[in-house]
C-alpha positions as a printed Julia matrix, in Angstrom:
583×3 Matrix{Float64}:
 87.68  169.16   99.79
 87.3   166.72   96.88
 85.31  164.38   99.1
 82.99  167.24  100.11
 82.39  168.22   96.48
 81.81  164.59   95.51
 79.13  164.06   98.16
 77.41  167.45   97.68
 77.45  167.94   93.93
 73.67  168.48   93.64
 73.35  171.17   96.36
 76.48  172.89   95.0
 74.89  173.02   91.54
 71.69  174.5    92.94
 73.6   177.02   95.05
 75.73  178.08   92.08
 72.57  178.65   90.04
 71.11  180.88   92.76
 74.33  182.91   92.9
 74.42  183.39   89.13
 70.78  184.49   89.06
 71.28  186.96   91.92
 74.27  188.43   90.1
 71.96  189.06   87.16
 73.56  186.79   84.59
 71.1   185.67   81.86
 69.09  182.66   82.97
 69.55  180.55   79.83
 73.34  180.94   79.85
 73.54  180.44   83.62
 71.73  177.11   83.38
 73.8   175.86   80.46
 77.16  177.01   81.87
 76.53  175.44   85.29
 75.35  172.21   83.68
 78.44  171.92   81.47
 80.91  172.96   84.2
 79.61  170.54   86.83
 79.23  167.83   84.19
 82.92  168.1    83.29
 83.81  168.27   86.98
 81.76  165.14   87.66
 83.52  163.31   84.83
 86.91  164.37   86.19
 85.99  163.15   89.69
 84.68  159.86   88.35
 81.05  160.53   89.3
 79.82  160.58   85.72
 80.6   158.66   82.56
 82.41  160.36   79.71
 79.44  159.5    77.5
 77.14  161.82   79.5
 77.09  164.66   76.99
 76.39  162.32   74.1
 72.75  162.48   75.19
 72.71  166.29   74.85
 72.01  166.51   71.07
 69.05  164.18   71.49
 67.64  166.33   74.3
 67.98  169.51   72.23
 66.39  167.8    69.24
 63.49  166.77   71.48
 62.86  170.47   72.19
 62.97  171.39   68.5
 60.57  168.58   67.57
 58.07  169.27   70.38
 54.75  170.1    68.7
 53.23  171.38   71.94
 55.62  174.32   72.11
 54.4   175.52   68.71
 51.39  176.92   70.57
 53.65  179.55   72.2
 54.39  181.57   69.01
 50.81  181.1    67.75
 49.17  182.52   70.89
 51.82  185.25   71.2
 51.24  186.36   67.61
 47.47  186.29   68.16
 47.75  188.51   71.24
 50.02  191.03   69.53
 47.72  191.35   66.53
 44.64  191.81   68.73
 46.45  194.39   70.86
 46.95  196.57   67.77
 43.57  195.89   66.16
 41.63  198.27   68.41
 39.6   195.54   70.11
 40.61  196.62   73.63
 39.57  200.21   72.99
 36.11  199.22   71.75
 35.6   196.8    74.64
 36.64  199.27   77.35
 34.6   202.1    75.86
 31.43  200.01   75.48
 31.63  198.03   78.73
 32.56  201.24   80.57
 29.29  202.76   79.36
 27.37  199.73   80.63
 28.85  199.76   84.14
 29.48  203.52   84.27
 26.3   204.5    86.18
 27.34  202.23   89.07
 29.8   203.08   91.82
 33.04  201.37   90.88
 31.62  200.82   87.39
 34.89  201.57   85.62
 36.67  199.06   87.88
 34.07  196.4    87.01
 34.55  197.23   83.33
 38.33  196.85   83.6
 38.0   193.46   85.33
 35.46  192.22   82.76
 37.53  193.39   79.81
 40.69  192.01   81.45
 39.08  188.55   81.59
 37.99  188.83   77.94
 41.44  189.97   76.82
 42.99  187.13   78.84
 40.81  184.61   77.0
 41.73  186.07   73.61
 45.29  187.4    73.83
 46.88  185.38   76.66
 49.42  188.22   76.97
 49.88  190.15   80.24
 51.9   192.98   78.69
 49.28  193.66   75.99
 46.4   193.67   78.49
 48.06  195.91   81.09
 49.4   198.42   78.58
 46.11  198.64   76.66
 43.99  199.14   79.78
 46.56  201.49   81.29
 46.53  203.73   78.21
 42.73  203.71   77.83
 41.17  203.32   81.27
 43.63  204.95   83.67
 43.21  208.53   82.33
 39.4   208.15   82.5
 39.54  206.77   86.05
 41.8   209.63   87.14
 39.58  212.17   85.39
 36.51  211.15   87.39
 38.18  210.92   90.78
 39.19  207.28   91.28
 41.76  206.64   93.99
 45.14  206.15   92.32
 46.12  203.07   94.33
 42.8   201.37   93.66
 42.77  202.26   89.95
 46.33  201.08   89.27
 45.82  197.9    91.31
 42.67  196.95   89.38
 44.35  197.5    86.01
 47.54  195.56   86.87
 45.66  192.66   88.49
 43.12  192.36   85.65
 45.98  192.21   83.16
 47.56  189.29   85.0
 44.41  187.2    84.47
 46.05  186.27   81.16
 48.36  184.05   83.24
 45.66  181.67   84.42
 42.7   182.03   82.04
 43.28  179.89   78.92
 44.96  180.24   76.45
 47.75  181.04   78.9
 51.39  180.62   77.88
 52.4   179.54   81.38
 49.91  176.66   81.26
 51.43  175.44   77.98
 54.92  175.44   79.49
 53.63  173.89   82.72
 51.94  171.04   80.85
 55.12  170.4    78.87
 57.31  170.31   81.97
 54.92  168.09   83.93
 54.32  165.74   80.99
 50.58  166.33   80.88
 48.07  167.38   78.23
 47.76  171.1    77.52
 44.03  170.6    76.88
 43.56  169.08   80.34
 45.56  171.92   81.87
 43.32  174.46   80.11
 40.18  172.66   81.26
 41.42  172.58   84.85
 42.32  176.29   84.85
 39.04  177.51   83.36
 36.97  177.67   86.56
 39.81  178.97   88.84
 40.52  181.74   86.33
 36.91  182.89   86.29
 36.74  182.54   90.09
 39.78  184.79   90.47
 38.14  187.42   88.26
 35.06  187.11   90.48
 37.17  187.72   93.6
 38.62  190.85   91.99
 35.07  192.07   91.25
 34.01  191.29   94.84
 36.89  193.4    96.15
 35.92  196.26   93.8
 32.33  196.04   95.1
 33.61  196.12   98.69
 35.64  199.26   97.97
 32.66  200.89   96.21
 30.49  200.27   99.3
 33.02  201.06  102.02
 35.0   203.81  100.25
 32.56  205.34   97.72
 34.89  208.29   97.2
 37.56  205.95   95.79
 35.3   204.67   92.99
 32.6   207.16   91.98
 30.04  206.55   89.24
 30.42  208.22   85.86
 28.64  211.6    85.67
 25.65  211.87   83.34
 27.55  213.93   80.77
 30.12  211.14   80.38
 27.5   208.56   79.4
 27.44  208.9    75.64
 25.35  205.86   74.66
 21.89  207.2    75.51
 18.48  206.93   73.88
 16.87  209.86   72.03
 14.54  210.39   75.01
 17.55  210.6    77.35
 17.11  207.13   78.84
 20.06  204.8    79.47
 18.58  201.83   77.59
 19.83  199.34   80.17
 16.38  197.71   80.53
 16.58  196.52   76.92
 20.09  195.18   77.53
 18.91  193.37   80.66
 16.05  191.68   78.77
 18.45  190.62   75.98
 20.84  189.11   78.53
 17.99  187.23   80.24
 16.73  185.83   76.92
 20.24  184.74   75.88
 20.9   183.17   79.29
 17.55  181.34   79.16
 18.41  179.97   75.72
 21.81  178.8    76.99
 20.32  177.09   80.06
 17.57  175.46   78.01
 20.11  174.1    75.53
 22.25  172.71   78.37
 19.24  171.03   80.01
 17.64  169.61   76.88
 20.49  168.72   74.57
 23.57  168.07   76.7
 24.06  164.87   78.71
 23.84  165.16   82.48
 27.43  163.94   82.91
 28.93  166.43   80.42
 32.17  168.07   81.52
 31.76  171.54   83.03
 33.96  173.26   80.47
 32.19  171.64   77.51
 28.8   172.56   78.95
 29.86  176.19   79.45
 31.38  176.49   75.98
 28.45  174.98   74.08
 25.67  176.65   76.06
 27.43  180.04   75.96
 27.85  179.71   72.19
 24.09  179.14   71.87
 23.26  182.12   74.09
 25.62  184.41   72.19
 24.16  183.24   68.87
 20.65  184.09   70.08
 21.72  187.58   71.19
 23.57  188.18   67.92
 20.59  187.05   65.84
 18.3   189.4    67.78
 20.67  192.34   67.24
 21.01  191.62   63.51
 17.24  191.31   63.04
 16.69  194.53   65.02
 19.17  196.44   62.85
 17.93  195.07   59.51
 14.23  195.5    60.22
 14.67  198.73   62.26
 12.04  197.57   64.72
 13.65  199.49   67.58
 13.24  196.61   70.01
 16.81  196.98   71.27
 18.34  200.13   72.69
 21.53  201.66   71.32
 23.63  200.31   74.16
 22.15  196.79   73.85
 22.92  196.69   70.13
 26.39  198.19   70.59
 27.31  195.75   73.37
 26.21  192.8    71.24
 28.19  193.78   68.16
 31.31  194.72   70.17
 31.35  191.54   72.26
 30.66  189.09   69.42
 34.16  189.21   67.76
 36.17  188.39   70.93
 33.6   185.8    72.03
 33.73  184.19   68.58
 37.52  184.11   68.79
 37.33  182.54   72.26
 35.06  179.82   70.89
 37.35  179.33   67.88
 40.33  178.75   70.18
 39.09  177.37   73.5
 35.84  175.89   72.26
 37.55  173.7    69.69
 40.15  172.61   72.27
 37.6   171.8    74.99
 35.32  169.96   72.58
 38.21  167.85   71.34
 38.01  169.17   67.78
 41.52  170.66   67.81
 44.74  170.29   69.75
 46.08  173.38   71.58
 48.62  173.89   68.79
 45.9   173.76   66.14
 43.7   176.01   68.29
 46.55  178.53   68.47
 46.92  178.47   64.7
 43.18  179.08   64.26
 43.34  181.88   66.83
 46.19  183.58   64.97
 44.23  183.32   61.73
 41.12  184.69   63.44
 43.08  187.61   64.86
 44.37  188.46   61.39
 40.8   188.31   60.04
 39.56  190.64   62.83
 42.37  193.13   62.2
 41.6   193.02   58.47
 37.88  193.58   59.1
 38.71  196.6    61.26
 41.07  197.91   58.56
 43.95  197.91   61.03
 46.08  195.29   59.28
 49.22  196.69   57.67
 52.67  195.51   56.75
 54.14  197.55   59.63
 51.8   195.89   62.14
 52.63  192.44   60.79
 56.38  193.12   60.97
 56.18  194.35   64.58
 54.08  191.36   65.65
 56.34  188.85   63.93
 59.52  190.43   65.33
 58.16  190.39   68.89
 56.88  186.82   68.47
 60.27  185.66   67.21
 62.07  187.32   70.14
 59.76  185.83   72.78
 59.85  182.36   71.2
 63.66  182.47   71.02
 63.73  183.55   74.66
 61.6   180.55   75.66
 63.58  178.04   73.59
 66.96  179.29   74.86
 65.82  178.96   78.48
 64.49  175.49   77.73
 67.79  174.43   76.11
 69.73  175.75   79.12
 67.34  173.93   81.47
 67.88  170.66   79.59
 71.68  171.02   79.86
 71.38  171.76   83.59
 68.97  168.87   84.24
 71.19  166.41   82.33
 74.02  166.9    84.81
 71.71  167.45   87.79
 69.96  164.12   87.25
 73.34  162.48   86.51
 74.59  163.35   90.01
 71.26  162.19   91.52
 70.03  165.7    92.17
 66.42  164.58   91.8
 66.97  162.07   94.62
 68.4   164.86   96.78
 65.35  167.08   96.08
 63.0   164.16   96.7
 64.69  163.45  100.02
 64.31  167.1   101.06
 60.63  167.42  100.12
 59.14  163.96  100.64
 60.26  163.92  104.27
 58.45  167.14  105.17
 55.97  166.88  108.04
 52.34  166.86  107.02
 52.62  164.69  103.92
 50.86  166.17  100.89
 49.68  169.28  102.73
 53.16  169.99  104.11
 54.65  169.59  100.63
 52.08  171.95   99.11
 52.55  174.63  101.78
 56.36  174.59  101.58
 56.55  174.53   97.77
 53.96  177.29   97.37
 55.88  179.48   99.81
 59.06  178.69   97.86
 57.47  179.68   94.53
 55.95  182.81   96.1
 59.38  183.94   97.36
 61.22  183.02   94.14
 58.6   184.98   92.17
 60.11  188.16   93.65
 63.2   187.54   91.51
 62.18  185.18   88.66
 59.43  185.4    86.07
 57.03  182.58   85.28
 59.1   181.15   82.4
 62.17  180.8    84.61
 60.14  179.29   87.45
 58.5   176.82   85.05
 61.78  175.64   83.55
 63.88  175.56   86.74
 61.61  174.74   89.68
 58.68  172.77   88.26
 60.76  169.86   86.83
 62.22  169.34   90.31
 58.87  169.42   92.13
 56.76  167.4    89.68
 58.28  163.94   90.28
 58.12  164.37   94.07
 54.46  165.43   93.87
 53.6   162.44   91.7
 55.21  160.06   94.22
 53.14  161.68   96.95
 49.99  160.92   94.95
 49.21  164.51   93.9
 47.44  165.0    90.58
 49.84  166.9    88.31
 47.12  168.77   86.39
 45.75  170.11   89.68
 49.29  170.94   90.83
 50.08  172.77   87.58
 47.0   174.98   87.88
 47.78  175.64   91.56
 51.34  176.71   90.74
 50.06  178.74   87.79
 47.85  180.83   90.09
 50.79  181.23   92.47
 53.09  182.34   89.65
 50.65  185.15   88.86
 52.09  186.93   91.85
 55.43  187.21   90.0
 53.77  189.94   87.9
 52.38  191.79   90.93
 55.18  191.6    93.5
 56.6   194.97   94.45
 59.22  195.97   93.53
 59.99  193.58   90.63
 56.54  192.73   89.24
 56.49  193.05   85.46
 52.83  194.14   85.39
 53.77  197.05   87.65
 56.6   198.0    85.28
 54.24  197.82   82.29
 51.76  200.09   84.07
 54.51  202.44   85.2
 55.58  202.89   81.57
 52.13  204.23   80.53
 50.96  205.94   83.77
 51.53  209.72   83.88
 54.87  210.4    85.56
 54.29  214.18   85.72
 51.35  216.43   86.49
 49.34  217.11   83.34
 46.31  219.02   82.1
 43.39  216.74   81.26
 42.32  217.36   77.66
 38.59  216.91   78.28
 38.07  218.62   81.63
 40.92  221.12   81.37
 41.88  220.49   85.01
 45.38  219.9    86.29
 45.71  216.22   87.18
 48.35  214.93   89.59
 50.81  212.29   88.45
 50.75  208.65   89.51
 53.71  207.78   91.72
 55.54  204.46   91.74
 54.65  204.04   95.42
 50.94  204.34   94.61
 51.27  201.59   91.99
 53.1   199.33   94.45
 50.62  199.85   97.28
 47.71  199.37   94.9
 49.04  195.91   93.99
 49.21  194.61   97.58
 45.47  193.81   98.08
 45.36  191.92   94.79
 48.46  189.88   95.69
 46.62  188.87   98.87
 43.58  187.9    96.77
 45.82  185.72   94.59
 47.2   184.04   97.71
 43.61  183.51   98.87
 42.85  181.84   95.53
 45.81  179.48   96.04
 44.37  178.53   99.44
 40.89  177.96   97.97
 42.28  175.59   95.33
 44.06  173.59   98.05
 40.94  173.45  100.24
 38.53  172.85   97.32
 40.4   170.79   94.7
 37.14  170.35   92.78
 37.62  173.89   91.45
 40.24  172.34   89.15
 39.28  168.69   88.85
 35.58  169.46   88.33
 36.33  171.15   85.02
 38.34  168.27   83.55
 36.52  165.85   81.29
 36.28  162.46   82.95
 38.35  159.86   81.16
 36.61  156.57   80.42
 37.84  153.95   82.88
 39.09  150.72   81.33
 39.1   147.51   83.35
 42.06  145.51   82.07
 40.55  142.34   83.54
 37.6   142.61   81.17
 39.69  142.87   77.99
 39.23  139.89   75.67
 41.22  139.04   72.57
 39.11  137.08   70.11
 41.2   135.12   67.64
 39.53  134.33   64.3
 39.8   130.67   63.32
 40.05  129.89   59.63
 37.85  127.18   58.21
 39.72  124.02   57.23
 39.71  123.06   53.56
 38.13  119.68   52.76
 40.55  116.8    52.76
 41.87  115.66   49.39
 40.64  112.29   48.12
 42.87  109.5    49.22
 44.5   111.51   51.96
 44.8   110.03   55.4
 42.12  111.1    57.82
 43.17  113.06   60.86
 42.87  111.06   64.01
 40.0   112.32   66.17
 42.26  112.99   69.09
 44.49  115.32   67.12
 41.75  117.43   65.45
 41.28  119.57   68.48
 44.89  119.29   69.48
 47.67  119.86   66.99
 46.06  121.41   63.86
 43.62  123.67   65.7
 46.32  124.9    68.08
 48.66  125.64   65.17
 45.95  127.62   63.35
 45.15  129.58   66.53
 48.82  130.44   66.98
 49.09  131.66   63.38
 45.92  133.72   63.72
 47.18  135.27   66.95
 50.48  136.11   65.25
 48.62  137.86   62.41
 46.42  139.76   64.9
 49.48  141.04   66.74
 51.09  142.28   63.54
 53.27  139.34   62.59
 53.16  137.29   59.41
 50.74  134.47   58.99
 53.32  132.05   57.56
 57.02  131.67   57.23
 58.67  133.83   54.56
 59.62  132.22   51.28
 62.57  129.94   51.8
 62.02  129.84   55.53
 61.62  126.74   57.56
């Protein structure tokens, strides 16, 4: 028995962790308890040194002194403030009026606003709850299919997992030892592509099942011109002018080899500035060149777009680190709430309490993971995992298929924080040995982990939506009609098509890796063979009268070599001469 335990310590640790998690014991305490228990057992069996746990304080201190993790409370606080500032309500109301005349228009509006909220709040709970409270009653009022409506809302809320500034990408970068900025750059295009796939599915439903996604009736379109017109032509012209300005700026002022994310950020900022200037001039001069809806859309979209540029733009352009970007985002969110007159002491207290709880949750899991990994690596668990995964048939592709299936299955029971702290540290070193880029891998796993929010029956996004969806039949306040409740089964079935779309996105990233790597700024290559160290040579002082002349053969030998050695020592940080009293 002792021999069996000695030779199988790593798989026993992993199995014990699975058992504890299935029982429902808290993850942080499960990790720490298993790490300490098997560490003491390994010491007793002679597998580990008694000095093993002396490294534990240093590992915990490394967590506390990690500047990267400061971005977690900053972005969490920013999302909570924005959730309560009324921004989501204004966005959904305005964008809903824009897309309302179209079949499936409310679904398009939810997806668009979900992407905007993801890029500003980075919080799935805030996005799903806000859109569930605001959009779901309107969609039910005008005859949207319940499965389709709930699926669109839940899936659009989970975009906060992959569109920067995502919390999971921060944790992923920390666990893989890569830059958060690079992880954000790599996730930018896949996040927008996923939102595009959601919109394509909504368009398909609107064409194939028009009864599931009807257009808004005329009486529900409140932003109309005095003559009764919709005013969308003016909005279309404004969008074309802004887009033309953005494209012209990108062509004329940006270098041809500029990174995709930098090009998008800078050109979009120019286009938005042009649209905002046009709206301001139209309002001040009262020329009437813009319709009501064009002006309203501009003024409603500018604050979140400005906040996106403040956070992501500064990160992508290299002006700020992700931690500094999070701090600026939190400050910008406070400024927006103050401008909307929604900032109060009660709101601040709620946001700070929730931020403190979530941050403590993250840090406790990370501490438990460090205790577990200390013992797991001590008993060569990483070698055991590497032996299991590196020998899979198919090389890199086989590794990617197996690990993505593993994460997909584990996501039924674990959330993204637990997956990031438990599974990713085990897979990262194996992937690096197989020659897989870890930034690309982190984004791939991030998209896969999105499914943890959408999996029936344990998806958190489904629980968030269930908490705000009507559980009983009710009388609609506007129409006065009795409206049927939304069942849990309808929410679950509505999520299934979007889980399949997320799996499709995982496949597209594997097949087209340029979706991730194309958005990362190219690092300047340095040829180490071309590096030259030029050593300055001091001029020799003239010889004193009567001193012996230096023999010609030694001028270029002894004295010059000694001076070169001293100069090289100074260049490398050493002293130029012996210290006083030295020899």
